[in-house]
Amino acid sequence: MIKWASLRLKEQQRWLPLALMLVFPLLGYLYHFVDHPTKHVYSLVTDFDRATPFIKYFSVPYGIWIFYIYACLVYFFFRDRKAYYQSIVLYTVCALTCYAIYSVFQTTVPRPVVSGSDVFSRLVTFIYDRDQPFNCFPSIHCFSSYMVLRMMFTSPARGLMNRLLIGGMSITIICSTLFMKQHVILDALSAFALVEFYRLILFKLPARHAEQAALRRRQMEA
């Protein structure tokens, strides 16, 4: 009986780190505090964005974004636990940074008039109704999709198939933010820069410092 209980406890402890994903609903709750226009609302629309067509079919990858991020994190949990923990940390700090930016530098993107009654037009209308045209710079859709792409391409668990799937899906979601007229190109580029900045200061520099410290210890012991 004691052995069975011990095995059951170990099995429960194995799944416990998945509870870290509860940070997502918490961040979603915090998002509501910045989901409104401020006194000054800016536009970052460029000629590139004006030339980018509105394509309603991209409402599908745009709409399944958060489920895709969840699926990638669960995959990392089983295949690369380090990437899982780093993704949770990276998403959290990037999201909080976005919230801070939204509170002082609010941007908006002009939306097209959606008049169709087909399923894709209705999906676009549904997304527009649920998501106000603010909180654009940087793009949360873009930074999170780029984040899992970077994690996959540097993971020991990477392979041709998972790189193609995650790379292709992440790029499709990033493009959907532009074709859905939810974001502009500067929103996407700033999202990429945000991920790279925090990857540098949170993971790369500490790892480099640890390697240099270990090298110095070996030299002193030699």
Short mmCIF file of C-alpha atoms in Angstrom, two decimals:
data_model
loop_
_atom_site.label_atom_id
_atom_site.label_comp_id
_atom_site.label_asym_id
_atom_site.label_seq_id
_atom_site.Cartn_x
_atom_site.Cartn_y
_atom_site.Cartn_z
CA MET A 1 0.00 0.00 0.00
CA ILE A 2 2.80 2.42 0.94
CA LYS A 3 4.68 1.60 -2.26
CA TRP A 4 1.54 2.15 -4.36
CA ALA A 5 0.89 5.50 -2.66
CA SER A 6 4.51 6.52 -3.25
CA LEU A 7 4.29 5.67 -6.94
CA ARG A 8 1.03 7.58 -7.25
CA LEU A 9 2.59 10.63 -5.57
CA LYS A 10 5.54 10.50 -7.95
CA GLU A 11 3.16 10.29 -10.92
CA GLN A 12 1.26 13.34 -9.67
CA GLN A 13 4.50 15.25 -9.13
CA ARG A 14 5.51 14.44 -12.70
CA TRP A 15 2.50 16.36 -14.02
CA LEU A 16 2.71 19.19 -11.50
CA PRO A 17 4.89 21.53 -13.64
CA LEU A 18 2.02 21.77 -16.14
CA ALA A 19 0.30 23.92 -13.52
CA LEU A 20 2.68 26.71 -14.52
CA MET A 21 0.45 27.21 -17.56
CA LEU A 22 -2.12 28.71 -15.20
CA VAL A 23 -0.16 31.92 -15.69
CA PHE A 24 -2.00 32.30 -19.02
CA PRO A 25 -5.48 32.93 -17.55
CA LEU A 26 -3.86 35.24 -14.98
CA LEU A 27 -2.19 37.25 -17.73
CA GLY A 28 -5.49 37.23 -19.63
CA TYR A 29 -7.17 38.76 -16.60
CA LEU A 30 -4.49 41.47 -16.33
CA TYR A 31 -4.92 42.24 -20.03
CA HIS A 32 -8.37 43.70 -19.38
CA PHE A 33 -6.80 46.57 -17.44
CA VAL A 34 -5.07 47.85 -20.61
CA ASP A 35 -7.71 46.82 -23.16
CA HIS A 36 -8.96 50.34 -23.80
CA PRO A 37 -7.75 53.48 -25.58
CA THR A 38 -5.63 55.98 -23.67
CA LYS A 39 -5.68 59.76 -24.03
CA HIS A 40 -3.41 59.62 -27.09
CA VAL A 41 -3.73 56.81 -29.64
CA TYR A 42 -1.09 56.56 -32.35
CA SER A 43 -0.91 54.95 -35.79
CA LEU A 44 2.14 53.06 -37.04
CA VAL A 45 0.63 52.23 -40.44
CA THR A 46 3.21 52.29 -43.25
CA ASP A 47 2.97 52.06 -47.03
CA PHE A 48 3.73 48.36 -46.67
CA ASP A 49 0.65 47.92 -44.48
CA ARG A 50 -1.53 49.93 -46.84
CA ALA A 51 -0.42 47.64 -49.67
CA THR A 52 -1.10 44.49 -47.63
CA PRO A 53 -4.50 43.09 -48.64
CA PHE A 54 -7.22 42.06 -46.23
CA ILE A 55 -7.70 38.29 -46.52
CA LYS A 56 -10.56 36.92 -44.44
CA TYR A 57 -9.36 33.31 -44.67
CA PHE A 58 -6.51 34.14 -42.29
CA SER A 59 -9.11 34.48 -39.55
CA VAL A 60 -8.72 30.72 -39.01
CA PRO A 61 -5.01 30.65 -38.01
CA TYR A 62 -5.49 33.94 -36.16
CA GLY A 63 -8.37 32.48 -34.18
CA ILE A 64 -6.64 29.24 -33.13
CA TRP A 65 -3.47 31.06 -32.01
CA ILE A 66 -3.76 30.50 -28.26
CA PHE A 67 -4.57 26.79 -28.68
CA TYR A 68 -1.49 26.47 -30.88
CA ILE A 69 0.68 28.09 -28.18
CA TYR A 70 -0.76 25.72 -25.57
CA ALA A 71 -0.06 22.72 -27.81
CA CYS A 72 3.54 23.81 -28.35
CA LEU A 73 4.12 24.23 -24.62
CA VAL A 74 2.67 20.79 -23.86
CA TYR A 75 4.94 19.37 -26.55
CA PHE A 76 7.95 21.06 -24.94
CA PHE A 77 6.85 19.71 -21.56
CA PHE A 78 7.22 16.14 -22.79
CA ARG A 79 10.13 16.54 -25.21
CA ASP A 80 12.27 19.40 -23.85
CA ARG A 81 11.54 20.40 -20.27
CA LYS A 82 14.11 23.22 -20.35
CA ALA A 83 12.37 24.80 -23.36
CA TYR A 84 9.05 24.45 -21.52
CA TYR A 85 10.25 26.38 -18.46
CA GLN A 86 12.01 28.99 -20.58
CA SER A 87 8.88 29.48 -22.70
CA ILE A 88 6.73 30.07 -19.62
CA VAL A 89 9.20 32.65 -18.29
CA LEU A 90 9.69 34.29 -21.68
CA TYR A 91 5.97 34.54 -22.42
CA THR A 92 5.29 36.06 -19.00
CA VAL A 93 7.94 38.78 -19.16
CA CYS A 94 7.13 39.61 -22.79
CA ALA A 95 3.40 39.85 -22.05
CA LEU A 96 3.95 42.08 -19.01
CA THR A 97 6.28 44.27 -21.06
CA CYS A 98 3.59 44.58 -23.74
CA TYR A 99 1.04 45.57 -21.10
CA ALA A 100 3.39 48.26 -19.79
CA ILE A 101 3.89 49.63 -23.31
CA TYR A 102 0.15 49.57 -24.03
CA SER A 103 -0.52 51.65 -20.91
CA VAL A 104 1.72 54.52 -22.10
CA PHE A 105 1.91 54.11 -25.88
CA GLN A 106 -1.42 53.02 -27.31
CA THR A 107 -1.65 52.29 -31.05
CA THR A 108 -4.50 51.30 -33.32
CA VAL A 109 -4.97 49.77 -36.77
CA PRO A 110 -7.82 50.75 -39.14
CA ARG A 111 -10.12 47.81 -39.81
CA PRO A 112 -11.96 47.07 -43.06
CA VAL A 113 -15.72 46.86 -43.25
CA VAL A 114 -16.77 43.20 -43.22
CA SER A 115 -20.04 42.73 -45.08
CA GLY A 116 -20.07 39.05 -46.08
CA SER A 117 -22.23 36.37 -44.44
CA ASP A 118 -19.99 33.36 -45.13
CA VAL A 119 -18.27 31.49 -42.31
CA PHE A 120 -14.96 33.33 -42.72
CA SER A 121 -16.60 36.76 -42.67
CA ARG A 122 -18.56 35.80 -39.58
CA LEU A 123 -15.36 34.60 -37.92
CA VAL A 124 -13.66 37.91 -38.71
CA THR A 125 -16.64 39.78 -37.25
CA PHE A 126 -16.51 37.60 -34.15
CA ILE A 127 -12.79 38.30 -33.68
CA TYR A 128 -13.27 42.03 -34.23
CA ASP A 129 -16.12 42.11 -31.70
CA ARG A 130 -14.06 40.34 -29.03
CA ASP A 131 -10.78 42.17 -29.64
CA GLN A 132 -10.75 45.95 -29.71
CA PRO A 133 -8.46 47.63 -32.32
CA PHE A 134 -5.94 48.68 -29.67
CA ASN A 135 -2.94 47.11 -27.89
CA CYS A 136 -1.11 46.55 -31.14
CA PHE A 137 2.56 47.44 -30.53
CA PRO A 138 4.17 44.95 -29.90
CA SER A 139 1.92 42.14 -31.06
CA ILE A 140 1.23 39.38 -28.52
CA HIS A 141 0.20 37.03 -31.32
CA CYS A 142 3.52 37.65 -33.05
CA PHE A 143 5.87 37.48 -30.07
CA SER A 144 4.36 34.23 -28.77
CA SER A 145 4.35 32.57 -32.21
CA TYR A 146 7.92 33.68 -32.82
CA MET A 147 8.88 32.51 -29.32
CA VAL A 148 7.82 28.89 -29.85
CA LEU A 149 9.45 28.94 -33.29
CA ARG A 150 12.80 30.06 -31.78
CA MET A 151 12.51 27.55 -28.96
CA MET A 152 11.87 24.72 -31.40
CA PHE A 153 14.72 25.63 -33.73
CA THR A 154 17.22 25.67 -30.83
CA SER A 155 15.81 22.65 -28.97
CA PRO A 156 17.66 19.31 -28.78
CA ALA A 157 14.28 17.76 -29.63
CA ARG A 158 14.12 19.53 -32.96
CA GLY A 159 13.61 17.45 -36.08
CA LEU A 160 12.64 18.10 -39.64
CA MET A 161 8.95 17.42 -39.12
CA ASN A 162 8.43 19.45 -35.96
CA ARG A 163 10.47 22.33 -37.38
CA LEU A 164 8.30 22.33 -40.50
CA LEU A 165 5.05 22.15 -38.50
CA ILE A 166 5.92 24.73 -35.86
CA GLY A 167 7.82 26.96 -38.26
CA GLY A 168 5.03 26.88 -40.82
CA MET A 169 2.27 27.44 -38.30
CA SER A 170 4.09 30.26 -36.50
CA ILE A 171 4.79 32.08 -39.75
CA THR A 172 1.16 31.62 -40.84
CA ILE A 173 -0.15 33.11 -37.59
CA ILE A 174 2.28 36.03 -37.82
CA CYS A 175 1.15 36.70 -41.39
CA SER A 176 -2.48 36.41 -40.31
CA THR A 177 -2.08 39.39 -37.98
CA LEU A 178 -1.22 41.51 -41.03
CA PHE A 179 -3.77 40.07 -43.44
CA MET A 180 -6.49 40.34 -40.78
CA LYS A 181 -5.61 44.02 -40.31
CA GLN A 182 -5.12 43.42 -36.61
CA HIS A 183 -1.49 44.55 -36.66
CA VAL A 184 1.04 46.37 -38.81
CA ILE A 185 4.55 45.35 -39.76
CA LEU A 186 6.15 47.39 -36.95
CA ASP A 187 4.02 45.48 -34.43
CA ALA A 188 5.50 42.22 -35.71
CA LEU A 189 9.09 43.46 -35.88
CA SER A 190 8.92 44.87 -32.36
CA ALA A 191 7.55 41.52 -31.16
CA PHE A 192 10.54 39.69 -32.64
CA ALA A 193 12.93 42.19 -31.03
CA LEU A 194 11.20 41.74 -27.67
CA VAL A 195 11.72 37.98 -27.73
CA GLU A 196 15.36 38.29 -28.77
CA PHE A 197 16.05 40.92 -26.10
CA TYR A 198 14.71 38.78 -23.27
CA ARG A 199 16.30 35.62 -24.64
CA LEU A 200 19.60 37.46 -24.50
CA ILE A 201 19.36 38.85 -20.98
CA LEU A 202 17.50 35.93 -19.37
CA PHE A 203 19.15 32.91 -20.99
CA LYS A 204 22.10 33.63 -23.26
CA LEU A 205 24.12 36.03 -21.10
CA PRO A 206 23.69 33.99 -17.87
CA ALA A 207 24.66 30.81 -19.75
CA ARG A 208 27.72 32.53 -21.20
CA HIS A 209 28.68 33.85 -17.76
CA ALA A 210 28.32 30.35 -16.26
CA GLU A 211 30.51 28.87 -19.00
CA GLN A 212 33.20 31.48 -18.44
CA ALA A 213 33.07 30.93 -14.67
CA ALA A 214 33.39 27.15 -15.16
CA LEU A 215 36.33 27.69 -17.52
CA ARG A 216 38.09 29.91 -14.97
CA ARG A 217 37.60 27.27 -12.27
CA ARG A 218 39.08 24.57 -14.48
CA GLN A 219 42.05 26.79 -15.28
CA MET A 220 42.63 27.50 -11.62
CA GLU A 221 42.44 23.78 -10.77
CA ALA A 222 44.84 22.82 -13.58
#
